CSV table of C-alpha atoms in Angstrom, one decimal:
chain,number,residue,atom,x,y,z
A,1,UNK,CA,13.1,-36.1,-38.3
A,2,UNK,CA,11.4,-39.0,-40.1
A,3,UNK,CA,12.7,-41.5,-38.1
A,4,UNK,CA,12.3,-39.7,-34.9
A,5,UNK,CA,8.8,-39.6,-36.0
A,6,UNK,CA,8.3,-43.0,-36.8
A,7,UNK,CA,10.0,-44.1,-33.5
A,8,UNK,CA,8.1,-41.7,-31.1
A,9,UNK,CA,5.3,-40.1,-33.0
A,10,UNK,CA,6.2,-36.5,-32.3
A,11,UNK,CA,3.3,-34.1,-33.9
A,12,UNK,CA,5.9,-32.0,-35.8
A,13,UNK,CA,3.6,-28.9,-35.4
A,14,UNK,CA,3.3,-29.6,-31.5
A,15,UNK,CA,6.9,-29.4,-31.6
A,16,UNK,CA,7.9,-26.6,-33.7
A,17,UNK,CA,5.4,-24.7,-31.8
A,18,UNK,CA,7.1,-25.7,-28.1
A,19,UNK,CA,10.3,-24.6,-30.0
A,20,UNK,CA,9.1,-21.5,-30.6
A,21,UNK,CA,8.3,-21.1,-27.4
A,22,UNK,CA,11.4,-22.3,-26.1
A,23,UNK,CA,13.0,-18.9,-27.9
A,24,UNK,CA,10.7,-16.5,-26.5
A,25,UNK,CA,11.2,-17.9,-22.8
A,26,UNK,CA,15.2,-18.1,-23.8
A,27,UNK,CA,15.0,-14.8,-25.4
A,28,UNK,CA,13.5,-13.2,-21.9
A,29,UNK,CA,15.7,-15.1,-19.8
A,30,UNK,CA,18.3,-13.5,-21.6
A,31,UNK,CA,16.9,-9.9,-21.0
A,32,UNK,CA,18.0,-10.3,-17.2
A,33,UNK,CA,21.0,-9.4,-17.3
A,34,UNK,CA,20.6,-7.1,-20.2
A,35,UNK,CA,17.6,-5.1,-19.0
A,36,UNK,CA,19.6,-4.2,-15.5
A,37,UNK,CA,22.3,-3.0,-17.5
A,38,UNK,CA,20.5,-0.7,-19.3
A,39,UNK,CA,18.7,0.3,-15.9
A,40,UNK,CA,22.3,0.7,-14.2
A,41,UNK,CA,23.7,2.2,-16.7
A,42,UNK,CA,21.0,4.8,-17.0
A,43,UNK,CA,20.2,4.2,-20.5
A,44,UNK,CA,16.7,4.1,-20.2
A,45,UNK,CA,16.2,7.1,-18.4
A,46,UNK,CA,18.4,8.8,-21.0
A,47,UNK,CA,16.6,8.1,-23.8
A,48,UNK,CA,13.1,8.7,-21.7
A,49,UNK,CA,14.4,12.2,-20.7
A,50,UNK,CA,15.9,13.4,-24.2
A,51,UNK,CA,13.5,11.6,-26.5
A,52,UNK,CA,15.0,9.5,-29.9
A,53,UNK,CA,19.0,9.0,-30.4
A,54,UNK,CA,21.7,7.4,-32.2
A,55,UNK,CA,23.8,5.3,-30.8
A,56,UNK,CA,26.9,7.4,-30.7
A,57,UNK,CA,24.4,10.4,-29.7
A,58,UNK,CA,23.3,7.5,-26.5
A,59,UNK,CA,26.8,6.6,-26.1
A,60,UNK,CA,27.9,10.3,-25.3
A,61,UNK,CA,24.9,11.4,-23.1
A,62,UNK,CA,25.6,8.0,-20.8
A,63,UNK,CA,29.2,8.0,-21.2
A,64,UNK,CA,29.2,4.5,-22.3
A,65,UNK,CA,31.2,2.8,-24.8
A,66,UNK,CA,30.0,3.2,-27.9
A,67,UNK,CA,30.6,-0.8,-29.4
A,68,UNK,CA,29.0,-2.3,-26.7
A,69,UNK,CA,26.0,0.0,-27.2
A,70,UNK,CA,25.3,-0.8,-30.3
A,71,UNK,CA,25.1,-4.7,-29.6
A,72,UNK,CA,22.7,-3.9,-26.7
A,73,UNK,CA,20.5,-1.4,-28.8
A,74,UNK,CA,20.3,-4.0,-31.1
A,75,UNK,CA,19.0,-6.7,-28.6
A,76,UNK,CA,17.1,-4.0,-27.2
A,77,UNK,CA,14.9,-3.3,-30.5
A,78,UNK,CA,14.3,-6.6,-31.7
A,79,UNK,CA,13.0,-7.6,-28.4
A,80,UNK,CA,10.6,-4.8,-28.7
A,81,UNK,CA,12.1,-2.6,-25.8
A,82,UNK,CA,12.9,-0.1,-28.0
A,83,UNK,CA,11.7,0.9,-31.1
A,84,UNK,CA,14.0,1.7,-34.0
A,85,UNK,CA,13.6,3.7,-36.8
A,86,UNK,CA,15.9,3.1,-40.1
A,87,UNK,CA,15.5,6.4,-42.1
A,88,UNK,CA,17.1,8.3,-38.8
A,89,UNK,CA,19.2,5.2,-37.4
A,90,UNK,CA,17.4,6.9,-34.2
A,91,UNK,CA,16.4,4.3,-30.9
A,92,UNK,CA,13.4,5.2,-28.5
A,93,UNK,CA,11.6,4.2,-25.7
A,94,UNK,CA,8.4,4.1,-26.0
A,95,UNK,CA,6.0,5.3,-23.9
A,96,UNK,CA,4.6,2.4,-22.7
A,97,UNK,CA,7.5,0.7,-22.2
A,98,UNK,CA,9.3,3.7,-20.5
A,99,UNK,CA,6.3,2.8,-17.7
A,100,UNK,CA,7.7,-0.2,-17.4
A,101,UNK,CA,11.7,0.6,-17.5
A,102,UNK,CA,11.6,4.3,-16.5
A,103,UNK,CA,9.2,5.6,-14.2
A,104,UNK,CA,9.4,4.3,-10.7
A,105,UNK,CA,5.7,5.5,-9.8
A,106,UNK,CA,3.8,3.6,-12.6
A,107,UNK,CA,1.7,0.3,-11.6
A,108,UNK,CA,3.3,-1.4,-14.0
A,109,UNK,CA,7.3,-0.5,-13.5
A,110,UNK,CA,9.0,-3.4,-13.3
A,111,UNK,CA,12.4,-3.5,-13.0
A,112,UNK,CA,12.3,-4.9,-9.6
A,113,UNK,CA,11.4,-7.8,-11.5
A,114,UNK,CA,14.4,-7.9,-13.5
A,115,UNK,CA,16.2,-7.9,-10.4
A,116,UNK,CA,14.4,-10.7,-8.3
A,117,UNK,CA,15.0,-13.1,-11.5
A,118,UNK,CA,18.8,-12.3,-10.9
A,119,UNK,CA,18.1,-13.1,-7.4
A,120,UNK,CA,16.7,-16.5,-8.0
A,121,UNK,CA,19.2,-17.5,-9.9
A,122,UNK,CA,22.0,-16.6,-7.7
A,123,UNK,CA,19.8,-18.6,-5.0
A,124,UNK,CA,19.6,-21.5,-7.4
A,125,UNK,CA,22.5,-23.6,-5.2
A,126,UNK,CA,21.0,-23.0,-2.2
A,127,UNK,CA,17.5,-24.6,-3.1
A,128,UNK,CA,18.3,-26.8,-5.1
A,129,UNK,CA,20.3,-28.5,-2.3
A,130,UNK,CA,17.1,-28.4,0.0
A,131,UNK,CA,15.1,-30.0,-2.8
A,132,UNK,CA,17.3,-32.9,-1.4
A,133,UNK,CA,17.1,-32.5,1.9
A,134,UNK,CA,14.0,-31.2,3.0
A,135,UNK,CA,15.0,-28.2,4.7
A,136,UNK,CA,14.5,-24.7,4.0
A,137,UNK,CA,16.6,-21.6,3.1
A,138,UNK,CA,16.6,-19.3,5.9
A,139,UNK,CA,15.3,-15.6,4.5
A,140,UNK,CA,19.2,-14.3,6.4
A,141,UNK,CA,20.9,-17.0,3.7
A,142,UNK,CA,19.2,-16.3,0.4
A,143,UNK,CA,21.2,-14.4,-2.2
A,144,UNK,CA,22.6,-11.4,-0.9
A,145,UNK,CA,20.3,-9.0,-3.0
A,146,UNK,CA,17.0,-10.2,-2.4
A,147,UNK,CA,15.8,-8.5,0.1
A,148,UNK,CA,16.6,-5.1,-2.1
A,149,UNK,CA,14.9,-7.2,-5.0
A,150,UNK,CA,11.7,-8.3,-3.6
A,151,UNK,CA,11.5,-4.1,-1.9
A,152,UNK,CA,11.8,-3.1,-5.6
A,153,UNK,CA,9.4,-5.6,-7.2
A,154,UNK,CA,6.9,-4.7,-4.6
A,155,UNK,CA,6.8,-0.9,-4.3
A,156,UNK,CA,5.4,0.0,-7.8
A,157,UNK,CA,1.9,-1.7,-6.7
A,158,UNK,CA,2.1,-0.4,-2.6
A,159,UNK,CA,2.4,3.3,-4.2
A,160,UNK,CA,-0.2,3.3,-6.4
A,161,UNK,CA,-2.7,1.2,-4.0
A,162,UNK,CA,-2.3,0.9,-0.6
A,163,UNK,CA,-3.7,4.3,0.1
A,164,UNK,CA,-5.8,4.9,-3.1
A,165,UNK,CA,-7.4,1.6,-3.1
A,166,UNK,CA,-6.8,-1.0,-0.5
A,167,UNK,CA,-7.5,0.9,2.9
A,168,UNK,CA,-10.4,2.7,1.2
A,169,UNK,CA,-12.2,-0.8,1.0
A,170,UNK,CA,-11.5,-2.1,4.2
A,171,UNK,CA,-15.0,-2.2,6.0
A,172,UNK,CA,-16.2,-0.2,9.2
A,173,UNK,CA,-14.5,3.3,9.7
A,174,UNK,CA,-10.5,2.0,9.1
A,175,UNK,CA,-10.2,5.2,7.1
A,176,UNK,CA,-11.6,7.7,10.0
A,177,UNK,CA,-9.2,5.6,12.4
A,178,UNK,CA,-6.7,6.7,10.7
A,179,UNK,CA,-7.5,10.3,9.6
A,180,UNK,CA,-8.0,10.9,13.2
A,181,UNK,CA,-5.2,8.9,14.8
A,182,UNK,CA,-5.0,4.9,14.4
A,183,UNK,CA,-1.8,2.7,16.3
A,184,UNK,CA,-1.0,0.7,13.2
A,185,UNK,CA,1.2,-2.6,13.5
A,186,UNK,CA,3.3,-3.3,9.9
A,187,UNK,CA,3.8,-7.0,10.7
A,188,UNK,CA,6.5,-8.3,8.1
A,189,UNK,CA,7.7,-4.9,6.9
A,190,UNK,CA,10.7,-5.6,5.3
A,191,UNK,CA,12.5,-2.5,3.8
A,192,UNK,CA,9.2,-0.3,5.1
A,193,UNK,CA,8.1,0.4,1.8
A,194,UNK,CA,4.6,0.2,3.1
A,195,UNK,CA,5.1,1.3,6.2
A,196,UNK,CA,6.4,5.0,5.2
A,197,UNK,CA,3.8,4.9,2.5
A,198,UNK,CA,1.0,4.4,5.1
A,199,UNK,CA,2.7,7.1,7.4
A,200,UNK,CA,2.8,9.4,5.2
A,201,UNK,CA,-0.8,9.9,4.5
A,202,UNK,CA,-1.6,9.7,7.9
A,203,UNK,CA,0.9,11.9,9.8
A,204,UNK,CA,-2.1,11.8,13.1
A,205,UNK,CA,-1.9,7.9,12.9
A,206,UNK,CA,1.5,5.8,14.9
A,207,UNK,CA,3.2,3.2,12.5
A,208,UNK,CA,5.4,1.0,13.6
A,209,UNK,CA,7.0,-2.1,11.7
A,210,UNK,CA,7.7,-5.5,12.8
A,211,UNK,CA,10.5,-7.9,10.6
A,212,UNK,CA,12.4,-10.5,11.9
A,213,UNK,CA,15.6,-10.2,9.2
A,214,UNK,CA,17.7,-7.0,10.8
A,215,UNK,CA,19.0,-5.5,7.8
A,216,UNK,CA,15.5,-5.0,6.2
A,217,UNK,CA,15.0,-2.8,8.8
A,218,UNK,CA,17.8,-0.8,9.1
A,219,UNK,CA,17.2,-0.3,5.6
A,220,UNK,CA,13.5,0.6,6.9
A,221,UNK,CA,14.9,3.4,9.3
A,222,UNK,CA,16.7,4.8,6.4
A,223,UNK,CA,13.9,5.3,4.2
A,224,UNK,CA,11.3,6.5,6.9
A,225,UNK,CA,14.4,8.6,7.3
A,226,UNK,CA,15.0,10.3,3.9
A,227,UNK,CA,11.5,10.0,2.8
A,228,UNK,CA,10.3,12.2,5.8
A,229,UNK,CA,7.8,10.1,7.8
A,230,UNK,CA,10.8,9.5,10.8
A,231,UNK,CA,7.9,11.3,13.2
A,232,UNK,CA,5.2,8.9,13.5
A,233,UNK,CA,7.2,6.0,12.4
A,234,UNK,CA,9.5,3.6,14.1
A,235,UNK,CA,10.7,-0.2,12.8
A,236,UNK,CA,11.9,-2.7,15.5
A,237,UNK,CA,12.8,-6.3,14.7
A,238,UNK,CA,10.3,-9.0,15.8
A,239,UNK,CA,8.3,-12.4,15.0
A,240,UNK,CA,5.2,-12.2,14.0
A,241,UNK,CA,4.3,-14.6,16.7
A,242,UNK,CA,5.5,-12.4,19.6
A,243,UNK,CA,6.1,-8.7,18.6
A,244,UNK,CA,5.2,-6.5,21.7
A,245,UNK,CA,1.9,-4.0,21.8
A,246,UNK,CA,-1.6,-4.8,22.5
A,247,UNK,CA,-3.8,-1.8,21.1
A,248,UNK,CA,-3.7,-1.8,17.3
A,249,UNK,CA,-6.5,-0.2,15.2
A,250,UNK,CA,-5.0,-2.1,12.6
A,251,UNK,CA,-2.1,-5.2,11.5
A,252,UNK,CA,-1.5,-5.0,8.2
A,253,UNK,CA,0.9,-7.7,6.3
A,254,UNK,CA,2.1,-7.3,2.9
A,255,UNK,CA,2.7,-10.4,1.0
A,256,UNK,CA,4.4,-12.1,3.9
A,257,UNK,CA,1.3,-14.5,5.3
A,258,UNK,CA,2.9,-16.8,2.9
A,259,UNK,CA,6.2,-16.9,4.0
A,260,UNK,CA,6.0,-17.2,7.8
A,261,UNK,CA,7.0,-20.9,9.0
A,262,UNK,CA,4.0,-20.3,11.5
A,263,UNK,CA,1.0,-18.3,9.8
A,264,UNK,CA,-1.9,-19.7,12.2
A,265,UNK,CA,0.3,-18.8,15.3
A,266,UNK,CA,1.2,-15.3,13.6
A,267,UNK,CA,-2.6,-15.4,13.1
A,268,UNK,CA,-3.6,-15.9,16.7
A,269,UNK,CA,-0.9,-13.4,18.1
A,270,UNK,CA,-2.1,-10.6,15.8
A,271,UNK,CA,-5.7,-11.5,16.7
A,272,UNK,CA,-4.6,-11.0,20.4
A,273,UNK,CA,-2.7,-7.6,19.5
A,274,UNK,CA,-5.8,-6.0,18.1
A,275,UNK,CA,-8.4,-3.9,20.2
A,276,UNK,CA,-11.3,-6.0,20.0
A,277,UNK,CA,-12.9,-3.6,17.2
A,278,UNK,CA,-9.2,-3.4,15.2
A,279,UNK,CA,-9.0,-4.9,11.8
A,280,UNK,CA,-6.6,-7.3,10.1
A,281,UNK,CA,-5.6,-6.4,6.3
A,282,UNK,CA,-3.6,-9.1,4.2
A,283,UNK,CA,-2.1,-8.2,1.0
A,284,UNK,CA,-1.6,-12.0,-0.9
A,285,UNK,CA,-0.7,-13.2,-4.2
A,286,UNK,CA,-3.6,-13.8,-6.4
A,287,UNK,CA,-4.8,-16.9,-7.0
A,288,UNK,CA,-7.4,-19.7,-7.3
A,289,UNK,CA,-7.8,-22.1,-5.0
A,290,UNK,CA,-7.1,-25.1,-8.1
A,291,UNK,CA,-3.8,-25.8,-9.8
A,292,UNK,CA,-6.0,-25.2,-12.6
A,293,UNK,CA,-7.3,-22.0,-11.8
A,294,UNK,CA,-3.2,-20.9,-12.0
A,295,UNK,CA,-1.7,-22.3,-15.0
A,296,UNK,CA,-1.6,-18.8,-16.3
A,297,UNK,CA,1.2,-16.4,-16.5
A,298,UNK,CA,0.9,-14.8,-12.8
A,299,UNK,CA,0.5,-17.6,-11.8
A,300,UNK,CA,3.9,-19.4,-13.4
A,301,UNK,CA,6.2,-16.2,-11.8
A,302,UNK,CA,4.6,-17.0,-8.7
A,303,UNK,CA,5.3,-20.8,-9.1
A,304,UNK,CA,8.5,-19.7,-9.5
A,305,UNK,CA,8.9,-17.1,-6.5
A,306,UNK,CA,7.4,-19.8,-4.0
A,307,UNK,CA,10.1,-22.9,-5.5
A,308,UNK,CA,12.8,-20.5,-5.1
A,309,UNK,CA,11.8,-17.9,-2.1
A,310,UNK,CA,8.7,-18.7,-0.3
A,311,UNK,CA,9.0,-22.2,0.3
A,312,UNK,CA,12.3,-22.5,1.7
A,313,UNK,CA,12.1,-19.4,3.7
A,314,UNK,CA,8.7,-21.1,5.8
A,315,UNK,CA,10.5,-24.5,5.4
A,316,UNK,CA,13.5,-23.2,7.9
A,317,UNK,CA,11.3,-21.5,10.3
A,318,UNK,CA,9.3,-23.2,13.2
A,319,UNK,CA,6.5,-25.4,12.2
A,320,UNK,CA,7.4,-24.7,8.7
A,321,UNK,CA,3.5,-24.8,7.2
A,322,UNK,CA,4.8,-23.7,3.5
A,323,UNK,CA,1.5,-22.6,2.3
A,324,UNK,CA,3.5,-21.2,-0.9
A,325,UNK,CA,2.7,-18.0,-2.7
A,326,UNK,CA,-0.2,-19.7,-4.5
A,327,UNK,CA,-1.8,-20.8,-1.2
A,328,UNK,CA,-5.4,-19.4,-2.5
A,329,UNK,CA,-8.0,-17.7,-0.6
A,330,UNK,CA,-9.3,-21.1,0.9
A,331,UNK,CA,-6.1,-22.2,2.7
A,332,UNK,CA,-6.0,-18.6,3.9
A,333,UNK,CA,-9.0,-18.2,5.0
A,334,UNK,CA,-8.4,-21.2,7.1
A,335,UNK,CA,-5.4,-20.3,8.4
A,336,UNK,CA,-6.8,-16.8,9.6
A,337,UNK,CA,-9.5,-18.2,11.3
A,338,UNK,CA,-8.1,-21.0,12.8
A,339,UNK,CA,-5.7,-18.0,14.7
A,340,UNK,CA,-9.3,-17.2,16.2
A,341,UNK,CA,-10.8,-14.2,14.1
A,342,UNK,CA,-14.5,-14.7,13.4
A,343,UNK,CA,-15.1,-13.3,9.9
A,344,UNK,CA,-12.3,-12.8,6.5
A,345,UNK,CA,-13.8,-11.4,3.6
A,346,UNK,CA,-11.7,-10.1,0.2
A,347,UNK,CA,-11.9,-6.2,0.1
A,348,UNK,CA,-10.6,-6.0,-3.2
A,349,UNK,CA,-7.6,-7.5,-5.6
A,350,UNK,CA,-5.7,-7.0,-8.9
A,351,UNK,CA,-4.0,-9.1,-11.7
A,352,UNK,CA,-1.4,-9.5,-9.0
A,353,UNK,CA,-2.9,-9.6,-5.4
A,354,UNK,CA,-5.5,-10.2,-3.4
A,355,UNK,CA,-6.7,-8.1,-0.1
A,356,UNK,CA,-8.2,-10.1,2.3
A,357,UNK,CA,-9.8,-8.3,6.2
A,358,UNK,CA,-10.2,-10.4,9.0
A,359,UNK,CA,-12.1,-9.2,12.5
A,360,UNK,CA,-12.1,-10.4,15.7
């Protein structure tokens, strides 16, 4: 290293340091694939469900082989997932990390997550030939589970907000609307996650949800379907610049703002759909409206999700304005008023999004 040294002038601290980190980021790139196994395979939920095992007592309960689950326990505790305890050679799940790998419902489940990474990566060819070109990656080509991916990563924080939290702090009386009977627009629905949720809780109020990639909503129709709210629900496909109706009490868009090619026309089209006392609610990524204000760790999966996702999906649409998943509530705010709404204000946010509610 001396001569390195003397050559370059490396700080050997600064570098042993940036190694170190260099193994955590490897180390979690390397629970992708081994996280969704233990999610496919159901070993999570076995050992949330029956409490502390052995590996062979694991391997018999999941029907797994037994070798292999001894190397992934192993990776499994000494990446903190599990905790391990030598006196009973017995592997658990933790509590708070079963709300992460094991319950569906809670805020902070993330195995969508896990997914979307795999997603990326399988993406990777696709984008990185655009970085050359210029174009985009039309949300139809990406990687052929994505669309499942992003559903999953999403849902976790739609459950346990849009109805507790988000519509509750939308100004005016949004909430009576509903209660009483609102026609509700879902503009960029995808697999209706939000949609059903929203119908669900209002069974007076008419949803109906707008996407413009077909599969997501068949997959929409099936889940209205089997999670009962097929009554006051229905999903058709359409652009957000030119979906039909005319009488919405609300347009609500779920972290899709970003990703339209078009946002200030799918602005002034949604302005036009509203009755002229309707409200607008946009569901965003957090984020500052400095690079700065984002070199954090929200803000480096988001950097990531735009590169590989959002950026390419706006870049092969019309106009193709790529505002990017980090657009910020400036550049937002502009855009929704520039489509001819006369006030945006933010509602409410998280550690993940912000709400923002534009009126005509």
């Amino acid at each position: 290293m001396s001569s390195v040294n003397q050559a370059t002038r490396i700080d050997e601290g600064k570098l042993n340091a940036f190694v170190g980190q260099m193994l955590g980021d490897l180390g979690g790139a390397s629970s992708v694939a081994m996280v969704r196994m233990g999610d496919a395979l159901g070993l999570y939920k076995a050992l949330h469900t029956n409490g502390p095992m052995t590996s062979a007592e694991l391997a018999s309960t999941a029907k797994v082989d037994p070798r292999y689950l001894r190397e992934w326990l192993s990776n499994q505790a000494s990446s903190n997932y599990l905790s391990y305890d030598a006196a009973s050679a017995k592997f658990a799940l933790p509590p708070e990390q079963a709300m992460v790998f094991a319950i569906p419902d809670s805020p902070v489940y993330l195995m969508g997550g896990f997914d979307l990474m795999a997603a990326m990566l399988e993406n990777q060819p696709k984008v990185q030939a655009a970085f050359k070109s210029g174009g985009g990656v039309a949300w139809g080509d990406q990687a052929g589970c994505m669309f499942c991916a992003v559903a999953r990563f999403f849902r976790p924080g739609y459950h346990n907000n849009i109805v507790s939290t988000w519509l509750p702090a939308l100004g005016g009386d949004v909430m009576k609307k509903l209660e009483a009977g609102a026609n509700v627009a879902d503009v960029g629905c995808g697999h209706g996650w939000s949609t059903v949720l929203m119908a669900k809780a209002f069974p007076k109020s008419r949803f109906v949800g707008f996407d413009f990639h077909p599969g997501s909503i068949a997959d929409a129709k099936a889940h209205a379907e089997t999670h009962g709210a097929s009554a006051n629900t229905r999903f058709e496909v359409g652009l957000a610049k030119d979906y039909p109706g005319k009488d919405f009490d609300l347009v609500t868009c779920f972290d899709c703002l970003h990703d339209m090619g078009d946002p200030a026309g799918a602005a002034a089209h949604i302005r036009q759909s509203l009755k002229d006392d309707g409200t607008w609610m946009i569901c965003e990524p957090i984020a500052g409206d400095r690079l700065e204000q984002n070199l954090n760790p929200v803000g480096r999966l988001y950097y990531a999700a735009s590169t590989m996702i959002c950026v390419p999906t706006s870049l092969s649409q019309e106009v193709g304005t790529a505002l990017g998943a980090q657009a910020g509530e400036a550049r937002l705010r502009e855009v929704i008023l520039k489509g001819g709404f006369k006030s945006v204000r933010r509602a409410t946010e998280t550690p993940f999004n912000m709400i923002l509610e534009a009126r005509p």
